[in-house]
Coordinates of C-alpha atoms in Angstrom, one line a residue:
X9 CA 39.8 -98.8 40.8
X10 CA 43.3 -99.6 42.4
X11 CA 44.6 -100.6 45.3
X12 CA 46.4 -97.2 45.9
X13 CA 43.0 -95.4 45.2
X14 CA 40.8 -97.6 47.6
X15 CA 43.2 -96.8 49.7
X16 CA 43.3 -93.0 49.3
X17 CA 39.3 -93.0 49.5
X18 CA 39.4 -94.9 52.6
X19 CA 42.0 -92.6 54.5
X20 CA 40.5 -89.5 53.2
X21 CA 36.8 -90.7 54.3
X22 CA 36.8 -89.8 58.3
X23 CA 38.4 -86.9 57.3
X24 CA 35.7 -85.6 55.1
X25 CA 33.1 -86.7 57.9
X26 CA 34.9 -84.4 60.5
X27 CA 35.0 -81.7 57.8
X28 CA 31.4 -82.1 56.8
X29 CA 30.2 -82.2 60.8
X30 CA 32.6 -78.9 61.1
X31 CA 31.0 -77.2 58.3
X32 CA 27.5 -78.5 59.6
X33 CA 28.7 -76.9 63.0
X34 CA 29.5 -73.5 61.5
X35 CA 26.5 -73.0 59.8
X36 CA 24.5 -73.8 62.7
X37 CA 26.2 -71.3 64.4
X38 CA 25.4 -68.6 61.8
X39 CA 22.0 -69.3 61.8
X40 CA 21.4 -69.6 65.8
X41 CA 23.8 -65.8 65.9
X42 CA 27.0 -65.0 67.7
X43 CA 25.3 -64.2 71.1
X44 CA 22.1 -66.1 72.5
X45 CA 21.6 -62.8 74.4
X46 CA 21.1 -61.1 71.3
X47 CA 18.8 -63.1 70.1
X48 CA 16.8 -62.7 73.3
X49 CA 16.7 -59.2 73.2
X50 CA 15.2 -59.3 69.8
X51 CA 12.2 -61.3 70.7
X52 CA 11.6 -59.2 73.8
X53 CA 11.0 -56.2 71.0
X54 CA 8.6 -58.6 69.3
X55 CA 11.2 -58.9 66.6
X56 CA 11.7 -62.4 64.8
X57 CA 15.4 -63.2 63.7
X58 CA 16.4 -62.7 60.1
X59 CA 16.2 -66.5 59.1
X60 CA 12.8 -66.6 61.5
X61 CA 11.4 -63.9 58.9
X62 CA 12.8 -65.6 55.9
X63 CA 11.0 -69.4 56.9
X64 CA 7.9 -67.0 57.2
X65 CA 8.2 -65.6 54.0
X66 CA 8.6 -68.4 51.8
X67 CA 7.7 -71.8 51.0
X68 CA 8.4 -74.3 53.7
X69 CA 11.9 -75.6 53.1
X70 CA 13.1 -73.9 49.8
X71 CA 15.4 -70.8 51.0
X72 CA 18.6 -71.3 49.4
X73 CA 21.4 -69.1 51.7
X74 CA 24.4 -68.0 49.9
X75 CA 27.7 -66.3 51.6
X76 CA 26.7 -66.9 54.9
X77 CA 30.1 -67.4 55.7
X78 CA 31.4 -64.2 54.4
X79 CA 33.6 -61.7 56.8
X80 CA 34.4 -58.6 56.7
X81 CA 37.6 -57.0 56.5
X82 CA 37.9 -53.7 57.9
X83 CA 40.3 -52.4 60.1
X84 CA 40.4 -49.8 63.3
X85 CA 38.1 -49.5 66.6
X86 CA 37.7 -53.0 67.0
X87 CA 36.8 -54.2 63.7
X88 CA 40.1 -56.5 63.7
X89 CA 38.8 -58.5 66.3
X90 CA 34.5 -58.5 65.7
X91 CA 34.4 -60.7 62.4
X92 CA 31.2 -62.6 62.9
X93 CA 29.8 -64.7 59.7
X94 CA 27.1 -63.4 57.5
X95 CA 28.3 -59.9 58.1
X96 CA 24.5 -58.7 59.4
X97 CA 22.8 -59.9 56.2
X98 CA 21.5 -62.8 54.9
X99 CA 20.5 -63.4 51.2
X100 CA 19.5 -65.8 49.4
X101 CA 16.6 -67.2 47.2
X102 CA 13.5 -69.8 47.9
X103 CA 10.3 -70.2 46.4
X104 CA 6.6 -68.0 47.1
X105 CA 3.5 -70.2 46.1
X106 CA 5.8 -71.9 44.0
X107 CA 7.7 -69.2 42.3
X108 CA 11.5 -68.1 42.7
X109 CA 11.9 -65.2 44.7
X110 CA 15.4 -63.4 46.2
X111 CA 15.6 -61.3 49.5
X112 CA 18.0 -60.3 52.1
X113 CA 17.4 -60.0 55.3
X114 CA 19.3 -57.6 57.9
X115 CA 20.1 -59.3 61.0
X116 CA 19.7 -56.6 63.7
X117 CA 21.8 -59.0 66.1
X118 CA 25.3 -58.2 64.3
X119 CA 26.5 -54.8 64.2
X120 CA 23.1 -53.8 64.4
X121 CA 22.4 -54.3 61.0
X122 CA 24.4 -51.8 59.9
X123 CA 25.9 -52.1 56.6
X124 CA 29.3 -52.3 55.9
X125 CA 31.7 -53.0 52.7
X126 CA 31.0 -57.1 53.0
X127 CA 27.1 -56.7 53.9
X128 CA 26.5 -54.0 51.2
X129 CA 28.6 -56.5 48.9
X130 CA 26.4 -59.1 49.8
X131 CA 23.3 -56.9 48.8
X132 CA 24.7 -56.2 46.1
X133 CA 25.4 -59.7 45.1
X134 CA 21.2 -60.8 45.7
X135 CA 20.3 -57.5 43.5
X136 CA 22.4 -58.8 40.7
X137 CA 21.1 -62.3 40.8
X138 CA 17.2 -61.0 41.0
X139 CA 17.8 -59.4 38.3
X140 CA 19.4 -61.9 36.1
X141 CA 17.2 -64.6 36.7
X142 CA 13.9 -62.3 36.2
X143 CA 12.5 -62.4 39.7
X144 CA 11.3 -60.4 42.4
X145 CA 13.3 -58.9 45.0
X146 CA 12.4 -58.7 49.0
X147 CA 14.2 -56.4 51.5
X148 CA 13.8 -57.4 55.2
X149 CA 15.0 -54.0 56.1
X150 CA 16.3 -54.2 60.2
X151 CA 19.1 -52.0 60.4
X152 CA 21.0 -48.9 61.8
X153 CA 22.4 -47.1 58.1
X154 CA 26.1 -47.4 57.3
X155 CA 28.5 -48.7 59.7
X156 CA 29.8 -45.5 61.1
X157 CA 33.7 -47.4 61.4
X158 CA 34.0 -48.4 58.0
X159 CA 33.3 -44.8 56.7
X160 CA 33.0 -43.9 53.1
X161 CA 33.4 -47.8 52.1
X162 CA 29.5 -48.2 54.0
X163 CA 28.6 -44.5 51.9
X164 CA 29.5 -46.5 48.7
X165 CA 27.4 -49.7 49.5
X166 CA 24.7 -47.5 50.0
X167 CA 25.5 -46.2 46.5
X168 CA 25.6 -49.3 44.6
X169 CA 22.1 -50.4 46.3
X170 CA 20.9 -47.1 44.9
X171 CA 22.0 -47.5 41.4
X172 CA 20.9 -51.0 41.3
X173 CA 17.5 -50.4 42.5
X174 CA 16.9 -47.8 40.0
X175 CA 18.3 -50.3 36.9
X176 CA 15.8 -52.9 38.1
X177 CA 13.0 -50.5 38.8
X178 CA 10.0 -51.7 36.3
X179 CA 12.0 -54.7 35.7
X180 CA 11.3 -56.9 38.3
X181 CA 9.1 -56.4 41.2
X182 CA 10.7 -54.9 44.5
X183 CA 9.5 -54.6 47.9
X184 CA 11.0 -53.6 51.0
X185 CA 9.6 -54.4 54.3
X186 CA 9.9 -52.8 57.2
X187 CA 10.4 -54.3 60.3
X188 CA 13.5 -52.0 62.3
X189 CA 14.8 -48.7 62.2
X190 CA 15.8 -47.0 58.6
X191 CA 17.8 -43.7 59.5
X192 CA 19.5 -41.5 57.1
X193 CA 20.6 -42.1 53.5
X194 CA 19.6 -45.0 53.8
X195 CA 15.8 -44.5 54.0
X196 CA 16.1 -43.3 50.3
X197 CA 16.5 -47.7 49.2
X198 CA 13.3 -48.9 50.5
X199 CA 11.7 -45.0 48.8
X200 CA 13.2 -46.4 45.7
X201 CA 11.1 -49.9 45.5
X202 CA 7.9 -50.6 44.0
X203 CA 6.5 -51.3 47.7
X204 CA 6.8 -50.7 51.3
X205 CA 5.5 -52.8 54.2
X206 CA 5.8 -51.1 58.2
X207 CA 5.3 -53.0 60.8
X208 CA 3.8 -50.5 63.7
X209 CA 5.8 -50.0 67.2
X210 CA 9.3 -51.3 65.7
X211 CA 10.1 -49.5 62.4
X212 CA 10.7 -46.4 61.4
X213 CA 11.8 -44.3 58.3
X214 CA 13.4 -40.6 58.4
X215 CA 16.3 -38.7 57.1
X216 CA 16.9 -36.9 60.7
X217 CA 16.4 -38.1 63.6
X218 CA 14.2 -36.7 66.3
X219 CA 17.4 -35.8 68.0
X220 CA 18.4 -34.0 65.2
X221 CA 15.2 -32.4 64.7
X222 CA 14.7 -30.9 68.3
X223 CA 18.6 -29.7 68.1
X224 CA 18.0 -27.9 64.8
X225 CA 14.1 -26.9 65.3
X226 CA 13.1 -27.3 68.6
X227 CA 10.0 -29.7 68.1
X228 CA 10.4 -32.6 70.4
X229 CA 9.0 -35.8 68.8
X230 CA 9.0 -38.9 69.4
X231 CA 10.5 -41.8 66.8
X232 CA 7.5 -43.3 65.8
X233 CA 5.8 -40.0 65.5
X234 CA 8.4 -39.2 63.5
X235 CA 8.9 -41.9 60.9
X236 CA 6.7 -45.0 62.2
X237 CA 4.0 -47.2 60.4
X238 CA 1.3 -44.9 61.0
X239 CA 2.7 -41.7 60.5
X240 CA 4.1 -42.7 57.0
X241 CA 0.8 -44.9 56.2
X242 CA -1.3 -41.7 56.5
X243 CA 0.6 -38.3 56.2
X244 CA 3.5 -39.0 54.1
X245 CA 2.3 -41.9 51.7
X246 CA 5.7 -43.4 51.8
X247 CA 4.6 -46.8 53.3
X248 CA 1.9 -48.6 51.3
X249 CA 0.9 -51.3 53.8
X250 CA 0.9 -51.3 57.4
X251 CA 0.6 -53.8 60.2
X252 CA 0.7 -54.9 63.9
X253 CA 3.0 -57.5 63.6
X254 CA 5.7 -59.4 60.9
X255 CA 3.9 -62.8 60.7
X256 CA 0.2 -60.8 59.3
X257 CA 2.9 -58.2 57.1
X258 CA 5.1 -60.8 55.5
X259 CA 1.8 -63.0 54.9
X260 CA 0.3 -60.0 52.9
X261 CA 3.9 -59.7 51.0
X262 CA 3.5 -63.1 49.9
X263 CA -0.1 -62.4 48.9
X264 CA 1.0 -59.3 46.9
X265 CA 4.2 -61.3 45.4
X266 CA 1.2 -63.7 44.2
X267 CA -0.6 -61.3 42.3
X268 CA 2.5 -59.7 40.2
X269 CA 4.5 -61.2 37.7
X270 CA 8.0 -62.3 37.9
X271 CA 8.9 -59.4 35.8
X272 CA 8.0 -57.1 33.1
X273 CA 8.4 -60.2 29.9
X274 CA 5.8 -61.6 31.9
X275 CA 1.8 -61.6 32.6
X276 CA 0.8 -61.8 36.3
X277 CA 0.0 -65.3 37.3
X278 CA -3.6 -66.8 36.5
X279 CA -5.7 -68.3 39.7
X280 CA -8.0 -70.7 39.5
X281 CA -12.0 -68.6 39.4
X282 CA -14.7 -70.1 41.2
X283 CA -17.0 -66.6 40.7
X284 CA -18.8 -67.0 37.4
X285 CA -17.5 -64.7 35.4
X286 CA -21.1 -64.0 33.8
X287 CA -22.8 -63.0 37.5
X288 CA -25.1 -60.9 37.9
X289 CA -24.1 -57.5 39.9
X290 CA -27.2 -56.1 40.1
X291 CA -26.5 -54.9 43.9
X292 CA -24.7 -52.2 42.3
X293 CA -28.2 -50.2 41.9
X294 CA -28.7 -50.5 45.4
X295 CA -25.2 -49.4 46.4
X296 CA -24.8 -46.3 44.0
X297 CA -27.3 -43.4 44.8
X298 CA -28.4 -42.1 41.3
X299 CA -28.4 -38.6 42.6
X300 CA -25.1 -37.4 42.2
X301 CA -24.8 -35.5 45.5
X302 CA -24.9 -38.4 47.7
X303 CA -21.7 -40.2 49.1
X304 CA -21.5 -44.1 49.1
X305 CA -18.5 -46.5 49.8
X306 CA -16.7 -47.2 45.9
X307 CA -15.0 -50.0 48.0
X308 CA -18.1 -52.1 48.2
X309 CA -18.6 -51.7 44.6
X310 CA -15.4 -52.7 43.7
X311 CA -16.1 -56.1 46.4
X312 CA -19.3 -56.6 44.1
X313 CA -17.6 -56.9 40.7
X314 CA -14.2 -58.5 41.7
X315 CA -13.2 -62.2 42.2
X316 CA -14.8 -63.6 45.7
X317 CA -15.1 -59.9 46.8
X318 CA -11.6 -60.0 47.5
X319 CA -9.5 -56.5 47.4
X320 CA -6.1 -55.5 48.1
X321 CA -5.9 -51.6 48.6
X322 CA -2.8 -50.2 48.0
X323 CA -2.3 -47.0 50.3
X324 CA -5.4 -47.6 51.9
X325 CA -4.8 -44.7 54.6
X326 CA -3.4 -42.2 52.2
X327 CA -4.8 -39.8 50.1
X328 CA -8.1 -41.5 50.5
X329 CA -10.6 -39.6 48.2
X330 CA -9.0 -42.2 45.6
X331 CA -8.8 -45.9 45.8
X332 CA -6.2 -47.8 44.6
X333 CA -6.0 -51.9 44.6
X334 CA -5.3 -54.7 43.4
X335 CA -7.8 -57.8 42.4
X336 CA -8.8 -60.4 40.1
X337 CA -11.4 -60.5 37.7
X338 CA -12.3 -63.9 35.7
X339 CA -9.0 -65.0 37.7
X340 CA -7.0 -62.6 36.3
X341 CA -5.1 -59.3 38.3
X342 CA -6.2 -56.5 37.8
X343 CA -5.6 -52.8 38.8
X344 CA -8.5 -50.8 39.8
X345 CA -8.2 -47.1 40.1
X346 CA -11.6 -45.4 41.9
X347 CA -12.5 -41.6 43.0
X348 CA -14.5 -42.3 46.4
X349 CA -17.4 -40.2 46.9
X350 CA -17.0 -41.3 50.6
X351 CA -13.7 -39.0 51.2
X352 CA -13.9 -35.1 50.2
X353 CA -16.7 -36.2 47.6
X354 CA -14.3 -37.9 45.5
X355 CA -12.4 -35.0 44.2
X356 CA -8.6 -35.3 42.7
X357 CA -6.5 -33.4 45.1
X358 CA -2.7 -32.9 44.9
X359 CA -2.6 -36.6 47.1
X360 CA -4.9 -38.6 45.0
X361 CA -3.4 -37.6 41.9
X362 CA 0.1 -38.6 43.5
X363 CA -1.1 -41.6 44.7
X364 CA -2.9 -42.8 41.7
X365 CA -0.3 -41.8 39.1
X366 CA 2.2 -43.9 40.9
X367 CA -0.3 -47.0 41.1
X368 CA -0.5 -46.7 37.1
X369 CA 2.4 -46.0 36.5
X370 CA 3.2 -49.9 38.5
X371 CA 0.7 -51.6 37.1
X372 CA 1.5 -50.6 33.7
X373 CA 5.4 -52.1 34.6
X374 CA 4.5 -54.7 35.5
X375 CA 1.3 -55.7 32.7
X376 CA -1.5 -55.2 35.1
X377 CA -4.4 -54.1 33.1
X378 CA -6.1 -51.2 34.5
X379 CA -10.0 -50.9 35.0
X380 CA -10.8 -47.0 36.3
X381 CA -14.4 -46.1 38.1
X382 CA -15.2 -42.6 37.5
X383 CA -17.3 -41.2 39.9
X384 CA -15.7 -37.3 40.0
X385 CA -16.5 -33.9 40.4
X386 CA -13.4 -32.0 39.3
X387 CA -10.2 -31.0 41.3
X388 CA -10.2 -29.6 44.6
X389 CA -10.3 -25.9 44.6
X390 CA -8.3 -24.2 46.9
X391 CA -5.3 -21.7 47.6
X392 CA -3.6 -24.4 48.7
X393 CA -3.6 -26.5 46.1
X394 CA -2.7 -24.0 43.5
X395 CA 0.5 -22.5 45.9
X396 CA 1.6 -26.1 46.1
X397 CA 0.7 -27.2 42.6
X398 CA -2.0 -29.3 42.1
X399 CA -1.2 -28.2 38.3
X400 CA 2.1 -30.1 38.5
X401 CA 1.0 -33.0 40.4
X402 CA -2.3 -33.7 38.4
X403 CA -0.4 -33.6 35.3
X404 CA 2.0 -36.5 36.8
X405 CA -1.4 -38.6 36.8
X406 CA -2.3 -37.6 33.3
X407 CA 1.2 -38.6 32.3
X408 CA 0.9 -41.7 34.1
X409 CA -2.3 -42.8 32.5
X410 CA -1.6 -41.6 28.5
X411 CA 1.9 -43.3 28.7
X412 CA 0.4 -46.5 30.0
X413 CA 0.1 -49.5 27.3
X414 CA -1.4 -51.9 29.7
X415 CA -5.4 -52.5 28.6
X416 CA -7.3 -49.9 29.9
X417 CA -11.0 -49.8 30.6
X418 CA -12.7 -47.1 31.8
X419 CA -16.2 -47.0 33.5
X420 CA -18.4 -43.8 34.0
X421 CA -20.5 -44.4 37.5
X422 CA -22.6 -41.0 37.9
X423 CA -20.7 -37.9 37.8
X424 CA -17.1 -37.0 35.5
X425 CA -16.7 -33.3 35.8
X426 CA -14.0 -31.5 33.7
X427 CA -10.3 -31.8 33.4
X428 CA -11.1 -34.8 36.1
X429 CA -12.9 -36.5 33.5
X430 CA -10.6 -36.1 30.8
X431 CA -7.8 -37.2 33.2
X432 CA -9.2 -40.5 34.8
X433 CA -8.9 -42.2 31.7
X434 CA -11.0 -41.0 29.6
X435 CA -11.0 -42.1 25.7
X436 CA -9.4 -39.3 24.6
X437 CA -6.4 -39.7 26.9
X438 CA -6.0 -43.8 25.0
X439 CA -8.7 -46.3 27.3
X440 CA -9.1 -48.8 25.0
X441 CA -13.0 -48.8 25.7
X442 CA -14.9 -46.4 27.6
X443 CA -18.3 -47.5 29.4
X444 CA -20.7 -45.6 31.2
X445 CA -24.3 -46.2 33.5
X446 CA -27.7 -45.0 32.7
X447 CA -26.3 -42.3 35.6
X448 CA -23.4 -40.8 34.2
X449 CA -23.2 -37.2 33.8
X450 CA -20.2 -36.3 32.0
X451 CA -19.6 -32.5 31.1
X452 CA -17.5 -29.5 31.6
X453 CA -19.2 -28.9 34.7
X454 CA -22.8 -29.3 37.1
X455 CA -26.0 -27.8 35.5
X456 CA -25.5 -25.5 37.9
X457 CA -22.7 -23.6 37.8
X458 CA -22.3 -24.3 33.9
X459 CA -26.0 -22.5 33.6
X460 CA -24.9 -19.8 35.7
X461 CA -21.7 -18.6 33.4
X462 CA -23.8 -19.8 30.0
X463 CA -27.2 -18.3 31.4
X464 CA -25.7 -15.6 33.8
X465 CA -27.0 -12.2 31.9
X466 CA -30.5 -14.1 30.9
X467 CA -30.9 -15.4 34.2
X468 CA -30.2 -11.9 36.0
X469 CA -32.4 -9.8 33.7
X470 CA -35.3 -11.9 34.3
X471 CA -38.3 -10.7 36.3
X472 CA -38.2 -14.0 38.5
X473 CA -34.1 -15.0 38.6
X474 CA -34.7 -18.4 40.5
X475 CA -37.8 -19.6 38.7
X476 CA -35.8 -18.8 35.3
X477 CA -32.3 -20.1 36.4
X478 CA -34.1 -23.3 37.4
X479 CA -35.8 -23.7 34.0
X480 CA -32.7 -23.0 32.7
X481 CA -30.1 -25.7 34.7
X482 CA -32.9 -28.2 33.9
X483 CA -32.7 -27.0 30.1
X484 CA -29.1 -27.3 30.1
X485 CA -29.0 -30.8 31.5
X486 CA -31.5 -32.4 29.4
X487 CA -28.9 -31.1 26.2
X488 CA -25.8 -31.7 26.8
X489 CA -25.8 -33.9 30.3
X490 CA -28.4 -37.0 29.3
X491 CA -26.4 -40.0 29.6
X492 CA -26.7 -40.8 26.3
X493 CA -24.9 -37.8 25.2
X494 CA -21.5 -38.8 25.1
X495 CA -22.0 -42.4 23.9
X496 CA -24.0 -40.5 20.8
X497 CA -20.4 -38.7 20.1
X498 CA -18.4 -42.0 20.5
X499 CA -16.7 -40.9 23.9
X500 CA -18.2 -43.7 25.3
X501 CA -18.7 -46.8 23.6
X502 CA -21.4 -48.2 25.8
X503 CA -23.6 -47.2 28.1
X504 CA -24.5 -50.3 30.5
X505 CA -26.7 -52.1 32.6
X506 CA -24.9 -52.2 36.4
X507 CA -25.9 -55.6 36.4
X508 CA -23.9 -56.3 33.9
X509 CA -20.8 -54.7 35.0
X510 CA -18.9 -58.3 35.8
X511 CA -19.8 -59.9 33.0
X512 CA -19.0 -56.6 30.7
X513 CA -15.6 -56.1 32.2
X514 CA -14.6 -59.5 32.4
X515 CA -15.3 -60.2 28.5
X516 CA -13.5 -56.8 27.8
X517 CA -10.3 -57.6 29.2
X518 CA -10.4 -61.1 27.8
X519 CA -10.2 -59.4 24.2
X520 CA -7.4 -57.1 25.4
X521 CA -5.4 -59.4 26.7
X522 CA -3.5 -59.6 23.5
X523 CA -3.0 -55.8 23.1
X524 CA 0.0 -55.0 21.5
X525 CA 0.9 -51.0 21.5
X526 CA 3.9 -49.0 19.7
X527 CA 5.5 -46.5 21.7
X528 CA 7.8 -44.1 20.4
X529 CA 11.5 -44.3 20.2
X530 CA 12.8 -42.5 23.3
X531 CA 15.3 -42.7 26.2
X532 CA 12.0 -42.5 28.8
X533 CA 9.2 -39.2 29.1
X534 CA 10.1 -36.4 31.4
X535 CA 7.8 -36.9 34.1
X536 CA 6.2 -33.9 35.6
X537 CA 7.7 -33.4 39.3

């Protein structure tokens, strides 16, 4: 080195320290928000900040911001002179039990959250990344829609979220949470997204505002009757999870993020098993009545075969004749899909069917084998459900299941009634292996009513109708409903010992996991709507 350059690094040197401590300054600044106020005024809503939720959501000390000193640059009603950094968003990427993940996080305390040309750019921008890079996206959604000043140019951010979510959708996991208002248009990004987190009392989702709706109806209704946690966790099935508060809903986020892959070139992540995967489950005889007609929780037989007990439902409050959740089995994820006698008998209503066909359709994105308990006695019959088309809405979950090429196991508890037994995934609709209990009953319909439209004439000409109908149903049963029946046809390639349910399973996915299918050359199916 020369003279002249020692010199140069030795003038230039407080310079750059002044710089640095600036820069160090600024970003302080960004983080703390423009207004102390502000920030107050989001804890007294029980709100956290945007980087309060991000150090929650990931790993300790690995969120990487980027742009946080972008600005926006519009013009008119004040704009000109309210250009705060970050532009109401941060984004960025850290890591969740170890893995890369990207988010963005609206920070309510500038402009609301609202989203302008600069935030939705910023979006935009974390989208793009996730995508490249092969890993999941989170949405910390705290905002109030488009940025009414900026116009059209907020309308298009909106747009470009839209298209992006949809180009990643089934390509990497995405989940939005919930955690402030989501008005308008923009409630259609977070509808987009594999799933949705609310967090009760502060967030809500809905097109029109209750405003709106009492101007145009008449119906006075509060906000989070309208759109909050609840409302949407049990009548509308748009939220998936809900919860009392962020820390307990972003916990369960990283949870979830723990049990998918990164994206769909990859299998979901192994965990370490401490459950042999040979115990015994024998419980399950004392769980599951053998006489069809009697309810029983399917959630406690799912906590007997899986991993530790432990179950994550997805839409637990919804639609909840069917259960739909996430476990482990020999350390490995699994979906299980469940009819539950508990809840309208376990029939497949227009709800369940929604509800499970969208489950499939996820797990089969995302290479979560699927393990279905069939415990069913048909579709729900109804006016109702015809006028609003049950026909339409149980074919989406037949669709769902015969275009899935995750493995596919399918277990036959007591009853499988019908087109419900054919559609739970059944053999003949591609589960790679079809088991069944000593209990299962699998026909058209009950001995019942199938021996009164086979036996109807026979039954009314005899001299003593319910002595003969009787003699009849009991005839009819021991034909064509022993449990041995179908396994004697090869629609069921077992029939099993409850006990050995874990073990059965467990072994059966093992040999699957290698399952390679063909699927046809196509732009994608036409889904059923």
């Amino acid at each position: 080195m020369t003279i002249l350059d020692d010199l140069t690094v030795t003038q230039a040197a407080p310079d750059l320290r002044r710089a640095t401590a600036e820069l160090r300054r600024l970003k302080e600044e960004v983080s703390r928000g423009p207004d102390p106020a502000a920030t107050r005024r989001q804890h007294e809503k029980n709100k956290l900040t945007a980087h309060e939720r991000l150090e929650l959501l990931f790993d300790e000390g690995t969120f990487t911001e980027i742009e946080p000193l972008r600005r926006h640059r519009a013009t008119g009603f004040g704009l000109e002179d309210r250009k705060p950094h970050g532009d109401g968003v941060v984004i960025g990427w850290g890591l969740v039990h170890g893995r890369t993940v990207f988010a963005y996080a609206h920070d309510f305390r500038v402009f609301a959250g609202a989203l302008g040309e600069a935030h939705a750019q910023k979006v935009h921008k974390v989208m793009d990344l996730a995508e490249a890079a092969g890993a999941p996206l989170v949405g910390l959604n705290d905002g109030a829609g488009a940025r009414i000043q900026e116009g059209v140019t907020a309308l298009a951010g909106y747009g470009g979220i839209f298209r992006r979510t949809v180009a990643a959708s089934g390509v990497i996991p995405q989940i939005s949470v919930m955690l402030g208002p989501c008005a308008g248009g923009a409630a259609y990004a977070p509808a987009l997204t594999d799933y949705v987190f609310m967090v009760r009392e502060t967030a809500q989702m809905f097109i029109t505002g209750p405003d709106v709706v009492q101007a145009v109806t008449g119906e006075k209704i509060t906000h989070n009757g309208l759109g909050g946690a609840d409302v949407h966790a049990t009548a509308s099935g748009v939220c998936h999870f809900a919860y009392d508060d962020e820390a307990d809903c972003l916990e369960d986020v990283r949870f979830l993020l723990a049990l998918l892959p990164s994206n769909n070139r990859e299998l979901p992540p192994a965990a370490p098993c401490e459950d042999p995967v040979d115990r015994c489950t024998g419980a399950l005889t004392e769980l599951v009545p053998a006489d069809p007609g009697r309810s029983y929780d399917i959630r406690r037989v799912i906590e007997e075969i899986v991993d530790d007990g432990e179950v994550f439902e997805v839409h637990e409050a919804w639609a909840p004749n069917i259960v739909c959740a996430l476990a482990r089995l020999g350390g490995h994820t699994v979906g299980i899909v469940a009819n539950q006698p508990a809840a309208l008998a376990g029939v497949l209503d227009i709800h369940a069917s929604e509800k499970a066909a969208r489950f499939v359709s996820t797990c089969d994105s995302f290479n979560v084998p699927l393990v279905t308990l069939v415990d069913v006695p048909g579709f729900l019959p109804g006016v109702d459900q015809e006028h609003n088309g049950i026909i339409r809405h149980g074919a989406k979950l037949l669709h769902a299941y015969c275009n899935a090429t995750v493995p596919r196991i399918s277990l036959v508890l007591r009853k499988a009634y019908g087109g419900a037994y054919i559609v739970m995934d059944s053999r003949s609709i591609g589960a790679d292996l079809a088991f069944a209990w000593p209990t299962n009953e699998i026909a058209v319909m009950g001995a019942e009513g199938a021996a009164g439209v086979v036996f109807r004439r026979e039954i009314a000409a005899s001299a003593d109708p319910e002595a003969t109908r009787a003699r009849l149903i009991d005839a009819y049963r021991t034909e064509l409903m022993h449990p041995y029946y179908a396994a004697e046809r090869g629609l069921v390639d077992d029939v099993i010992d409850p006990a050995d349910t874990r073990r059965i399973l467990i072994r059966s996915l093992a040999m699957l996991r290698t399952k390679r299918a063909e699927v046809p050359a196509r732009k994608h199916g036409n889904v059923p709507t």
